mmCIF file of C-alpha atoms in Angstrom:
data_model
loop_
_atom_site.group_PDB
_atom_site.id
_atom_site.type_symbol
_atom_site.label_atom_id
_atom_site.label_comp_id
_atom_site.label_asym_id
_atom_site.label_seq_id
_atom_site.Cartn_x
_atom_site.Cartn_y
_atom_site.Cartn_z
ATOM 1 C CA MET A 1 96.086 46.208 -9.477
ATOM 2 C CA SER A 2 94.907 49.856 -10.966
ATOM 3 C CA ILE A 3 92.587 49.440 -13.689
ATOM 4 C CA GLY A 4 92.096 52.871 -15.175
ATOM 5 C CA VAL A 5 91.223 54.748 -18.678
ATOM 6 C CA LEU A 6 93.308 56.517 -20.512
ATOM 7 C CA GLN A 7 92.326 60.143 -21.129
ATOM 8 C CA THR A 8 93.139 61.328 -24.523
ATOM 9 C CA VAL A 9 90.880 64.655 -24.993
ATOM 10 C CA PRO A 10 92.257 67.338 -22.740
ATOM 11 C CA PRO A 11 89.810 69.316 -20.725
ATOM 12 C CA PHE A 12 87.864 72.415 -22.491
ATOM 13 C CA GLY A 13 89.801 75.280 -22.177
ATOM 14 C CA SER A 14 93.220 73.781 -21.105
ATOM 15 C CA ILE A 15 94.566 73.798 -25.029
ATOM 16 C CA ASP A 16 96.391 77.093 -26.043
ATOM 17 C CA PRO A 17 94.512 77.709 -29.217
ATOM 18 C CA MET A 18 97.920 79.050 -30.950
ATOM 19 C CA GLU A 19 99.588 75.725 -30.308
ATOM 20 C CA ALA A 20 99.891 73.479 -33.426
ATOM 21 C CA LEU A 21 98.143 69.935 -32.276
ATOM 22 C CA GLY A 22 99.379 66.683 -33.332
ATOM 23 C CA PRO A 23 96.445 64.545 -32.531
ATOM 24 C CA LEU A 24 98.065 60.957 -33.582
ATOM 25 C CA GLU A 25 101.451 62.266 -31.795
ATOM 26 C CA SER A 26 99.695 63.327 -28.743
ATOM 27 C CA LEU A 27 97.539 60.119 -28.207
ATOM 28 C CA GLU A 28 100.783 58.040 -29.040
ATOM 29 C CA SER A 29 102.550 60.023 -26.258
ATOM 30 C CA LEU A 30 99.683 59.670 -23.898
ATOM 31 C CA VAL A 31 99.536 55.598 -24.891
ATOM 32 C CA ARG A 32 103.502 55.542 -23.848
ATOM 33 C CA GLU A 33 103.053 57.206 -20.606
ATOM 34 C CA ALA A 34 99.967 54.894 -19.764
ATOM 35 C CA LYS A 35 102.563 51.934 -20.782
ATOM 36 C CA GLU A 36 105.006 53.072 -18.280
ATOM 37 C CA GLY A 37 102.455 53.482 -15.439
ATOM 38 C CA LEU A 38 101.382 49.802 -15.714
ATOM 39 C CA SER A 39 101.339 48.064 -12.575
ATOM 40 C CA PHE A 40 102.988 44.735 -12.070
ATOM 41 C CA ASP A 41 102.713 44.789 -8.112
ATOM 42 C CA ARG A 42 100.023 41.905 -7.748
ATOM 43 C CA THR A 43 98.157 39.985 -10.293
ATOM 44 C CA ILE A 44 94.375 40.284 -11.122
ATOM 45 C CA SER A 45 91.709 37.780 -10.049
ATOM 46 C CA ARG A 46 92.330 34.352 -11.320
ATOM 47 C CA ARG A 47 88.460 33.894 -12.198
ATOM 48 C CA LEU A 48 88.895 36.505 -14.670
ATOM 49 C CA VAL A 49 91.625 34.274 -16.632
ATOM 50 C CA HIS A 50 89.953 31.019 -15.452
ATOM 51 C CA ARG A 51 92.749 29.691 -13.473
ATOM 52 C CA ALA A 52 92.224 27.648 -10.374
ATOM 53 C CA SER A 53 95.735 28.832 -8.790
ATOM 54 C CA VAL A 54 96.704 32.498 -8.518
ATOM 55 C CA THR A 55 100.300 31.159 -9.135
ATOM 56 C CA GLU A 56 99.146 30.522 -12.781
ATOM 57 C CA VAL A 57 97.840 34.139 -13.524
ATOM 58 C CA PHE A 58 100.358 36.252 -15.078
ATOM 59 C CA LEU A 59 98.394 39.332 -15.866
ATOM 60 C CA THR A 60 98.493 42.440 -13.338
ATOM 61 C CA ASP A 61 97.065 45.289 -14.644
ATOM 62 C CA SER A 62 95.250 46.897 -17.659
ATOM 63 C CA VAL A 63 94.160 50.431 -18.956
ATOM 64 C CA VAL A 64 91.689 51.539 -21.681
ATOM 65 C CA ALA A 65 93.810 53.228 -24.248
ATOM 66 C CA GLY A 66 90.959 54.032 -26.713
ATOM 67 C CA ALA A 67 88.304 52.393 -28.656
ATOM 68 C CA ASP A 68 88.428 48.979 -28.508
ATOM 69 C CA ARG A 69 92.156 49.207 -27.667
ATOM 70 C CA PHE A 70 93.591 48.365 -23.922
ATOM 71 C CA LEU A 71 96.850 48.078 -22.600
ATOM 72 C CA VAL A 72 97.646 44.772 -20.352
ATOM 73 C CA GLY A 73 100.395 44.469 -17.915
ATOM 74 C CA ALA A 74 101.894 41.076 -17.260
ATOM 75 C CA GLN A 75 104.922 39.618 -15.016
ATOM 76 C CA LEU A 76 106.431 36.636 -16.421
ATOM 77 C CA PRO A 77 108.306 34.369 -13.796
ATOM 78 C CA ARG A 78 112.105 33.908 -14.537
ATOM 79 C CA ASN A 79 111.241 30.000 -14.048
ATOM 80 C CA HIS A 80 108.030 27.840 -13.650
ATOM 81 C CA ALA A 81 106.924 24.477 -13.220
ATOM 82 C CA LEU A 82 105.736 24.136 -16.737
ATOM 83 C CA TYR A 83 107.232 27.432 -18.312
ATOM 84 C CA ARG A 84 111.302 27.405 -18.236
ATOM 85 C CA PRO A 85 113.648 29.515 -20.173
ATOM 86 C CA GLU A 86 115.021 28.364 -23.438
ATOM 87 C CA GLU A 87 118.619 27.155 -23.738
ATOM 88 C CA SER A 88 119.346 30.403 -25.366
ATOM 89 C CA GLY A 89 118.298 32.104 -22.437
ATOM 90 C CA ARG A 90 114.864 33.152 -23.854
ATOM 91 C CA CYS A 91 111.755 33.143 -22.288
ATOM 92 C CA ASP A 92 109.711 30.042 -22.713
ATOM 93 C CA PHE A 93 107.708 30.714 -26.141
ATOM 94 C CA MET A 94 104.658 28.707 -24.262
ATOM 95 C CA LEU A 95 104.632 31.230 -21.476
ATOM 96 C CA LEU A 96 103.895 34.356 -23.961
ATOM 97 C CA VAL A 97 101.049 31.892 -25.510
ATOM 98 C CA GLU A 98 99.687 31.517 -21.886
ATOM 99 C CA THR A 99 99.768 34.972 -21.207
ATOM 100 C CA VAL A 100 98.218 35.938 -24.751
ATOM 101 C CA ARG A 101 95.228 33.425 -23.956
ATOM 102 C CA GLN A 102 94.982 35.019 -20.202
ATOM 103 C CA ALA A 103 94.395 38.504 -21.850
ATOM 104 C CA GLY A 104 92.030 37.481 -24.107
ATOM 105 C CA ILE A 105 90.024 36.063 -21.531
ATOM 106 C CA PHE A 106 90.435 38.874 -18.944
ATOM 107 C CA LEU A 107 89.499 41.647 -21.615
ATOM 108 C CA SER A 108 86.199 39.788 -22.685
ATOM 109 C CA HIS A 109 85.526 39.614 -18.707
ATOM 110 C CA ARG A 110 86.403 43.090 -17.797
ATOM 111 C CA TYR A 111 85.437 45.251 -20.409
ATOM 112 C CA HIS A 112 83.171 43.302 -23.084
ATOM 113 C CA ASP A 113 80.713 42.306 -20.250
ATOM 114 C CA VAL A 114 81.222 38.610 -20.791
ATOM 115 C CA PRO A 115 79.327 36.840 -17.813
ATOM 116 C CA LEU A 116 81.815 34.419 -15.780
ATOM 117 C CA GLY A 117 80.906 30.516 -16.508
ATOM 118 C CA HIS A 118 80.784 31.324 -20.109
ATOM 119 C CA HIS A 119 82.884 29.119 -22.335
ATOM 120 C CA PHE A 120 85.769 30.372 -24.461
ATOM 121 C CA ILE A 121 86.451 28.601 -27.613
ATOM 122 C CA PHE A 122 89.547 29.390 -29.526
ATOM 123 C CA LYS A 123 89.383 29.271 -33.230
ATOM 124 C CA ALA A 124 92.879 30.253 -33.760
ATOM 125 C CA LEU A 125 96.068 31.592 -32.026
ATOM 126 C CA SER A 126 99.476 33.009 -33.253
ATOM 127 C CA LEU A 127 102.469 34.123 -32.245
ATOM 128 C CA HIS A 128 105.654 35.767 -33.827
ATOM 129 C CA ILE A 129 108.825 36.374 -32.013
ATOM 130 C CA VAL A 130 110.301 39.483 -33.481
ATOM 131 C CA ASP A 131 113.078 40.432 -31.039
ATOM 132 C CA PRO A 132 114.527 37.303 -29.207
ATOM 133 C CA ALA A 133 116.772 39.173 -27.502
ATOM 134 C CA ALA A 134 114.195 41.567 -25.752
ATOM 135 C CA LEU A 135 113.025 38.181 -24.234
ATOM 136 C CA ARG A 136 116.106 37.264 -22.555
ATOM 137 C CA VAL A 137 115.552 35.798 -19.006
ATOM 138 C CA GLY A 138 117.645 38.140 -16.657
ATOM 139 C CA SER A 139 118.096 38.399 -12.806
ATOM 140 C CA GLY A 140 114.274 39.186 -11.987
ATOM 141 C CA PRO A 141 111.032 38.375 -13.664
ATOM 142 C CA LEU A 142 109.872 40.041 -17.069
ATOM 143 C CA ALA A 143 107.365 42.975 -16.872
ATOM 144 C CA VAL A 144 105.710 42.870 -20.208
ATOM 145 C CA ALA A 145 103.026 45.154 -21.775
ATOM 146 C CA LEU A 146 100.408 44.003 -24.189
ATOM 147 C CA ASP A 147 99.097 46.537 -26.637
ATOM 148 C CA VAL A 148 95.833 44.917 -27.445
ATOM 149 C CA LYS A 149 93.263 45.978 -30.375
ATOM 150 C CA VAL A 150 89.791 43.995 -29.750
ATOM 151 C CA VAL A 151 88.019 43.529 -33.123
ATOM 152 C CA THR A 152 84.480 42.284 -32.859
ATOM 153 C CA PRO A 153 82.523 41.454 -36.208
ATOM 154 C CA ALA A 154 79.144 43.691 -36.418
ATOM 155 C CA GLY A 155 75.777 41.814 -35.244
ATOM 156 C CA THR A 156 77.230 38.693 -33.848
ATOM 157 C CA ARG A 157 77.216 39.872 -30.133
ATOM 158 C CA THR A 158 74.281 38.421 -28.211
ATOM 159 C CA SER A 159 73.455 37.635 -24.529
ATOM 160 C CA ARG A 160 74.487 34.163 -25.350
ATOM 161 C CA ARG A 161 77.453 34.717 -27.773
ATOM 162 C CA PHE A 162 80.360 36.742 -28.163
ATOM 163 C CA ASP A 163 82.769 36.564 -30.782
ATOM 164 C CA ALA A 164 86.187 38.495 -31.187
ATOM 165 C CA ARG A 165 89.685 38.750 -32.445
ATOM 166 C CA PHE A 166 92.560 40.227 -29.999
ATOM 167 C CA ASP A 167 95.363 41.621 -32.204
ATOM 168 C CA MET A 168 98.551 42.054 -29.764
ATOM 169 C CA VAL A 169 101.676 44.143 -29.616
ATOM 170 C CA ILE A 170 104.081 42.623 -26.918
ATOM 171 C CA GLU A 171 106.466 44.880 -25.256
ATOM 172 C CA VAL A 172 109.376 44.395 -22.845
ATOM 173 C CA GLY A 173 110.686 47.884 -21.733
ATOM 174 C CA GLY A 174 109.118 49.982 -24.254
ATOM 175 C CA ARG A 175 110.838 47.101 -26.655
ATOM 176 C CA GLU A 176 108.362 45.572 -29.378
ATOM 177 C CA CYS A 177 109.482 41.693 -28.966
ATOM 178 C CA ALA A 178 106.435 39.785 -30.207
ATOM 179 C CA ARG A 179 103.079 39.983 -32.112
ATOM 180 C CA ALA A 180 99.950 37.822 -31.480
ATOM 181 C CA SER A 181 96.673 37.344 -32.349
ATOM 182 C CA ALA A 182 93.826 34.926 -30.794
ATOM 183 C CA GLY A 183 90.417 34.259 -32.147
ATOM 184 C CA VAL A 184 87.401 33.278 -29.898
ATOM 185 C CA VAL A 185 83.769 32.321 -29.824
ATOM 186 C CA VAL A 186 82.287 32.865 -26.344
ATOM 187 C CA ILE A 187 79.180 30.884 -25.436
ATOM 188 C CA ASP A 188 76.630 30.246 -22.647
ATOM 189 C CA GLY A 189 76.409 26.708 -20.660
ATOM 190 C CA VAL A 190 73.313 25.619 -22.288
ATOM 191 C CA ARG A 191 74.670 26.460 -26.001
ATOM 192 C CA TYR A 192 78.192 24.632 -25.126
ATOM 193 C CA GLY A 193 76.133 21.446 -23.749
ATOM 194 C CA ARG A 194 74.424 21.226 -27.209
ATOM 195 C CA LEU A 195 77.699 21.989 -29.037
ATOM 196 C CA ARG A 196 79.173 19.191 -27.452
ATOM 197 C CA GLN A 197 76.399 16.594 -27.486
ATOM 198 C CA ARG A 198 76.170 16.864 -31.220
ATOM 199 C CA GLY A 199 80.000 16.715 -31.767
ATOM 200 C CA ARG A 200 80.475 13.587 -29.515
ATOM 201 C CA VAL A 201 77.309 11.847 -31.318
ATOM 202 C CA ALA A 202 79.274 12.599 -34.563
ATOM 203 C CA GLU A 203 82.606 11.338 -33.132
ATOM 204 C CA ALA A 204 80.963 7.919 -32.010
ATOM 205 C CA THR A 205 79.270 7.403 -35.282
ATOM 206 C CA ALA A 206 82.164 7.940 -37.309
ATOM 207 C CA ALA A 207 84.249 5.925 -35.211
ATOM 208 C CA GLY A 208 81.886 2.939 -35.412
ATOM 209 C CA ARG A 209 80.370 2.572 -31.696
ATOM 210 C CA PRO A 210 76.843 3.108 -32.194
ATOM 211 C CA GLU A 211 76.296 2.547 -28.436
ATOM 212 C CA ALA A 212 78.572 5.370 -27.483
ATOM 213 C CA ALA A 213 76.452 7.774 -29.875
ATOM 214 C CA ALA A 214 73.255 6.195 -28.546
ATOM 215 C CA GLY A 215 74.609 7.094 -25.028
ATOM 216 C CA SER A 216 75.147 10.612 -25.965
ATOM 217 C CA ARG A 217 71.853 11.306 -27.152
ATOM 218 C CA PRO A 218 69.654 13.735 -25.049
ATOM 219 C CA GLY A 219 68.233 11.769 -22.020
ATOM 220 C CA ALA A 220 71.123 9.048 -21.957
ATOM 221 C CA ASP A 221 72.451 8.406 -18.673
ATOM 222 C CA ARG A 222 76.082 9.959 -19.240
ATOM 223 C CA ARG A 223 78.434 11.701 -16.517
ATOM 224 C CA THR A 224 77.806 15.429 -15.866
ATOM 225 C CA GLY A 225 80.315 17.560 -17.766
ATOM 226 C CA PRO A 226 81.739 21.136 -17.107
ATOM 227 C CA SER A 227 78.362 23.195 -17.237
ATOM 228 C CA GLY A 228 76.146 20.748 -15.544
ATOM 229 C CA GLN A 229 75.127 19.430 -18.771
ATOM 230 C CA LYS A 230 74.825 15.960 -19.663
ATOM 231 C CA GLY A 231 75.794 14.201 -22.698
ATOM 232 C CA GLN A 232 78.301 16.709 -24.079
ATOM 233 C CA GLY A 233 80.378 16.047 -27.175
ATOM 234 C CA ASP A 234 82.431 17.801 -29.346
ATOM 235 C CA GLN A 235 82.061 20.329 -32.434
ATOM 236 C CA THR A 236 84.700 22.850 -32.834
ATOM 237 C CA GLY A 237 87.601 24.878 -31.636
ATOM 238 C CA GLN A 238 89.323 24.449 -28.139
ATOM 239 C CA ILE A 239 87.790 25.592 -25.023
ATOM 240 C CA ASP A 240 88.704 27.170 -22.012
ATOM 241 C CA GLN A 241 85.960 25.950 -19.381
ATOM 242 C CA GLY A 242 86.663 28.819 -16.632
ATOM 243 C CA GLY A 243 87.898 26.329 -13.855
ATOM 244 C CA GLN A 244 84.471 24.457 -13.634
ATOM 245 C CA GLY A 245 84.584 20.650 -13.230
ATOM 246 C CA GLY A 246 84.667 18.023 -15.691
ATOM 247 C CA GLN A 247 85.223 14.443 -15.911
ATOM 248 C CA VAL A 248 88.373 13.009 -17.339
ATOM 249 C CA GLY A 249 88.534 10.426 -19.910
ATOM 250 C CA GLN A 250 89.839 6.838 -20.006
ATOM 251 C CA VAL A 251 92.688 5.235 -21.574
ATOM 252 C CA GLY A 252 92.128 5.316 -25.383
ATOM 253 C CA GLN A 253 92.861 1.802 -27.222
ATOM 254 C CA GLY A 254 95.150 1.681 -29.922
ATOM 255 C CA GLY A 255 96.235 4.231 -32.119
ATOM 256 C CA CYS A 256 98.420 7.036 -30.992
ATOM 257 C CA SER A 257 97.742 8.410 -27.900
ATOM 258 C CA GLU A 258 97.721 7.372 -24.266
ATOM 259 C CA VAL A 259 95.898 8.790 -21.585
ATOM 260 C CA ARG A 260 97.034 8.070 -18.086
ATOM 261 C CA PHE A 261 96.178 8.395 -14.547
ATOM 262 C CA GLY A 262 97.843 9.429 -11.372
ATOM 263 C CA LYS A 263 100.897 6.979 -10.188
ATOM 264 C CA GLN A 264 100.235 5.327 -13.654
ATOM 265 C CA ALA A 265 101.073 8.164 -15.700
ATOM 266 C CA GLY A 266 104.798 7.270 -15.050
ATOM 267 C CA ARG A 267 107.242 9.892 -16.329
ATOM 268 C CA ASP A 268 105.321 12.991 -16.588
ATOM 269 C CA ARG A 269 106.382 14.664 -19.615
ATOM 270 C CA ALA A 270 110.024 13.366 -19.599
ATOM 271 C CA GLY A 271 111.697 16.212 -21.414
ATOM 272 C CA THR A 272 111.878 15.571 -24.980
ATOM 273 C CA ARG A 273 113.645 19.092 -25.640
ATOM 274 C CA SER A 274 115.602 19.320 -22.697
ATOM 275 C CA GLY A 275 115.734 16.255 -20.652
ATOM 276 C CA ALA A 276 113.900 17.848 -17.783
ATOM 277 C CA GLY A 277 111.182 15.643 -15.755
ATOM 278 C CA SER A 278 107.824 17.080 -17.001
ATOM 279 C CA ARG A 279 108.313 18.434 -20.201
ATOM 280 C CA ASP A 280 107.599 15.624 -23.171
ATOM 281 C CA VAL A 281 103.893 15.123 -24.191
ATOM 282 C CA LEU A 282 104.877 13.166 -27.155
ATOM 283 C CA ARG A 283 105.666 9.425 -27.504
ATOM 284 C CA PRO A 284 106.824 7.365 -30.082
ATOM 285 C CA GLY A 285 104.513 6.494 -33.041
ATOM 286 C CA PRO A 286 102.542 3.082 -33.287
ATOM 287 C CA ASP A 287 105.152 1.345 -35.498
ATOM 288 C CA SER A 288 108.042 1.850 -32.807
ATOM 289 C CA GLY A 289 109.883 3.346 -35.602
ATOM 290 C CA PRO A 290 112.140 6.395 -35.450
ATOM 291 C CA THR A 291 109.816 9.381 -34.496
ATOM 292 C CA THR A 292 111.924 11.670 -37.052
ATOM 293 C CA ARG A 293 112.656 10.850 -40.500
ATOM 294 C CA PRO A 294 115.277 11.951 -43.074
ATOM 295 C CA ASP A 295 112.823 13.396 -45.467
ATOM 296 C CA GLY A 296 112.074 15.989 -42.443
ATOM 297 C CA THR A 297 108.631 14.204 -41.202
ATOM 298 C CA GLY A 298 107.827 12.987 -37.720
ATOM 299 C CA GLU A 299 104.893 11.415 -36.014
ATOM 300 C CA TRP A 300 104.177 10.552 -32.634
ATOM 301 C CA ARG A 301 101.356 10.010 -29.957
ATOM 302 C CA LEU A 302 100.164 12.492 -27.540
ATOM 303 C CA HIS A 303 100.837 11.549 -23.782
ATOM 304 C CA VAL A 304 97.627 13.022 -21.835
ATOM 305 C CA ASP A 305 97.498 12.953 -18.246
ATOM 306 C CA PRO A 306 94.450 14.186 -16.849
ATOM 307 C CA THR A 307 96.442 14.581 -13.521
ATOM 308 C CA HIS A 308 99.118 16.891 -14.959
ATOM 309 C CA PRO A 309 99.033 19.848 -13.001
ATOM 310 C CA GLY A 310 99.551 22.252 -15.759
ATOM 311 C CA TYR A 311 97.698 21.307 -18.875
ATOM 312 C CA PHE A 312 95.064 19.955 -16.548
ATOM 313 C CA GLU A 313 95.270 22.832 -13.972
ATOM 314 C CA HIS A 314 91.400 22.452 -13.908
ATOM 315 C CA PRO A 315 89.628 19.716 -14.502
ATOM 316 C CA SER A 316 88.826 19.332 -18.416
ATOM 317 C CA ASP A 317 86.282 17.277 -20.603
ATOM 318 C CA HIS A 318 88.498 17.432 -23.871
ATOM 319 C CA VAL A 319 92.207 17.326 -24.831
ATOM 320 C CA PRO A 320 93.173 20.918 -23.847
ATOM 321 C CA GLY A 321 94.296 23.497 -26.535
ATOM 322 C CA MET A 322 97.571 24.466 -24.861
ATOM 323 C CA LEU A 323 98.404 20.692 -24.790
ATOM 324 C CA LEU A 324 98.043 20.675 -28.575
ATOM 325 C CA LEU A 325 100.211 23.802 -29.101
ATOM 326 C CA GLU A 326 102.655 22.497 -26.601
ATOM 327 C CA SER A 327 102.761 18.734 -28.788
ATOM 328 C CA PHE A 328 103.472 21.434 -31.966
ATOM 329 C CA ARG A 329 106.089 23.281 -30.271
ATOM 330 C CA GLN A 330 107.735 19.889 -29.409
ATOM 331 C CA ALA A 331 107.426 18.062 -32.809
ATOM 332 C CA ALA A 332 108.602 21.285 -34.704
ATOM 333 C CA GLU A 333 111.614 21.878 -32.905
ATOM 334 C CA LEU A 334 112.327 17.820 -33.329
ATOM 335 C CA VAL A 335 112.226 18.084 -37.063
ATOM 336 C CA ALA A 336 114.268 21.366 -37.380
ATOM 337 C CA GLY A 337 116.821 19.360 -35.701
ATOM 338 C CA GLU A 338 119.670 20.293 -33.423
ATOM 339 C CA GLY A 339 119.261 23.573 -31.839
ATOM 340 C CA GLY A 340 115.997 24.755 -33.304
ATOM 341 C CA VAL A 341 113.860 27.026 -31.135
ATOM 342 C CA LEU A 342 110.456 27.734 -32.210
ATOM 343 C CA SER A 343 110.277 31.239 -33.115
ATOM 344 C CA SER A 344 106.672 31.609 -34.641
ATOM 345 C CA MET A 345 103.554 29.556 -34.742
ATOM 346 C CA GLU A 346 99.780 30.241 -36.764
ATOM 347 C CA ALA A 347 97.438 27.599 -35.376
ATOM 348 C CA GLU A 348 93.917 26.597 -36.034
ATOM 349 C CA PHE A 349 91.557 24.605 -33.923
ATOM 350 C CA ALA A 350 88.893 22.734 -36.151
ATOM 351 C CA VAL A 351 87.286 20.323 -33.470
ATOM 352 C CA PHE A 352 87.647 19.179 -29.839
ATOM 353 C CA GLY A 353 89.409 16.173 -28.940
ATOM 354 C CA GLU A 354 88.032 13.405 -26.662
ATOM 355 C CA LEU A 355 90.260 12.485 -23.619
ATOM 356 C CA ALA A 356 89.307 8.693 -24.304
ATOM 357 C CA GLU A 357 90.680 8.757 -27.969
ATOM 358 C CA PRO A 358 94.236 8.502 -29.586
ATOM 359 C CA VAL A 359 95.669 11.539 -30.931
ATOM 360 C CA LYS A 360 98.342 11.441 -33.383
ATOM 361 C CA VAL A 361 100.629 14.373 -34.009
ATOM 362 C CA HIS A 362 102.580 15.196 -37.247
ATOM 363 C CA ALA A 363 105.037 17.398 -38.703
ATOM 364 C CA ALA A 364 106.862 17.904 -41.829
ATOM 365 C CA ARG A 365 109.553 20.458 -43.010
ATOM 366 C CA THR A 366 108.028 22.533 -46.264
ATOM 367 C CA GLU A 367 109.983 25.047 -48.264
ATOM 368 C CA GLY A 368 111.255 27.832 -47.030
ATOM 369 C CA GLY A 369 112.042 26.613 -43.681
ATOM 370 C CA ARG A 370 108.333 26.108 -42.378
ATOM 371 C CA ILE A 371 106.956 23.641 -40.447
ATOM 372 C CA ARG A 372 103.430 22.154 -41.173
ATOM 373 C CA LEU A 373 101.884 20.716 -38.089
ATOM 374 C CA SER A 374 98.478 18.540 -37.577
ATOM 375 C CA ALA A 375 96.980 16.849 -34.821
ATOM 376 C CA THR A 376 94.384 14.125 -35.670
ATOM 377 C CA GLN A 377 91.866 11.605 -33.864
ATOM 378 C CA ARG A 378 90.773 8.724 -35.743
ATOM 379 C CA GLY A 379 90.843 10.391 -38.806
ATOM 380 C CA ARG A 380 89.285 13.815 -37.816
ATOM 381 C CA LEU A 381 91.458 16.852 -37.504
ATOM 382 C CA LEU A 382 91.742 18.320 -34.460
ATOM 383 C CA ALA A 383 93.980 21.383 -35.097
ATOM 384 C CA THR A 384 96.698 22.480 -37.733
ATOM 385 C CA ALA A 385 99.688 24.944 -37.489
ATOM 386 C CA GLY A 386 102.653 26.369 -39.394
ATOM 387 C CA ALA A 387 105.720 27.112 -37.523
ATOM 388 C CA ARG A 388 109.108 28.282 -37.843
ATOM 389 C CA CYS A 389 112.311 27.643 -35.634
ATOM 390 C CA ALA A 390 115.371 29.919 -35.648
#
């Protein structure tokens, strides 16, 4: 991996004073050269993208291209245990989402001095495919360049917190194929522990379980969570825990979710979209009726398997954001009808989803061909999204 800095200002004395200069044109020319020079020979450290396995790392290189502008290289596999080509031959939409997620985490650590072990809370994530043909899977992996602008609100940075938005243009072979954006808040372990604790108390109280709320208060004898904090609950967003250990949940009682363990998991994501063995995260709703209705709506319960090697690539103490996004993808394509393939999604995360509680996923077609999606847990809104299928 070669992480470099793009020099945009020529050395003194190297410029012909008679030559007409075009600063913007010159800069973009240098950026193009830097993109072409990105290396795809090996991946970056798995720790910098919060992965436990090196095979789950897709980023390969990076270059500084200006003030808060960075170029990131990524190699997307032709096939993957979790991310597989669409029926159209296009690269998996969620593989691009995961690449965007990794890019935001990597840039925060590598160029903004965010310590390893801090917790990334994703507030929002969007992805829009603008050129599906450029993402068609061929005879080899896709070499992708991400042109990233990092926006950091003034006055929000402290030693314990970092806020940022990552706006990205995604290219393959110099051809723009997608645009994406991800908003995050990064906090240290102590603040995260307090955040989770307050949220779990609020969730237990709202669910009418005072004994569980009491067990979440400071000093209660609870299992240790991801940062060695006891009594961690949820408050807002979806977290990436950097591969740190966390306790998995229990089977939710009633409602619209199921959490399974080990061999009890049965069919591990059984292919709602393609019939493949491990791709389904949706199950029929509690009334056992049709999951999609003639009016263009649908409702499912979310299947959560804490032993899943993809969504629980490292232990988590909450429902992973990537699992919620995958459920939105599958729900959108189901209500879109035969041949519908997700082409855009804008998601916002509200609160953490607890592993031991049921989660309901709802989708509805709206005017203009858009699809409205939501995930709820005992009346609490976990996340929402707008999507479009092509």
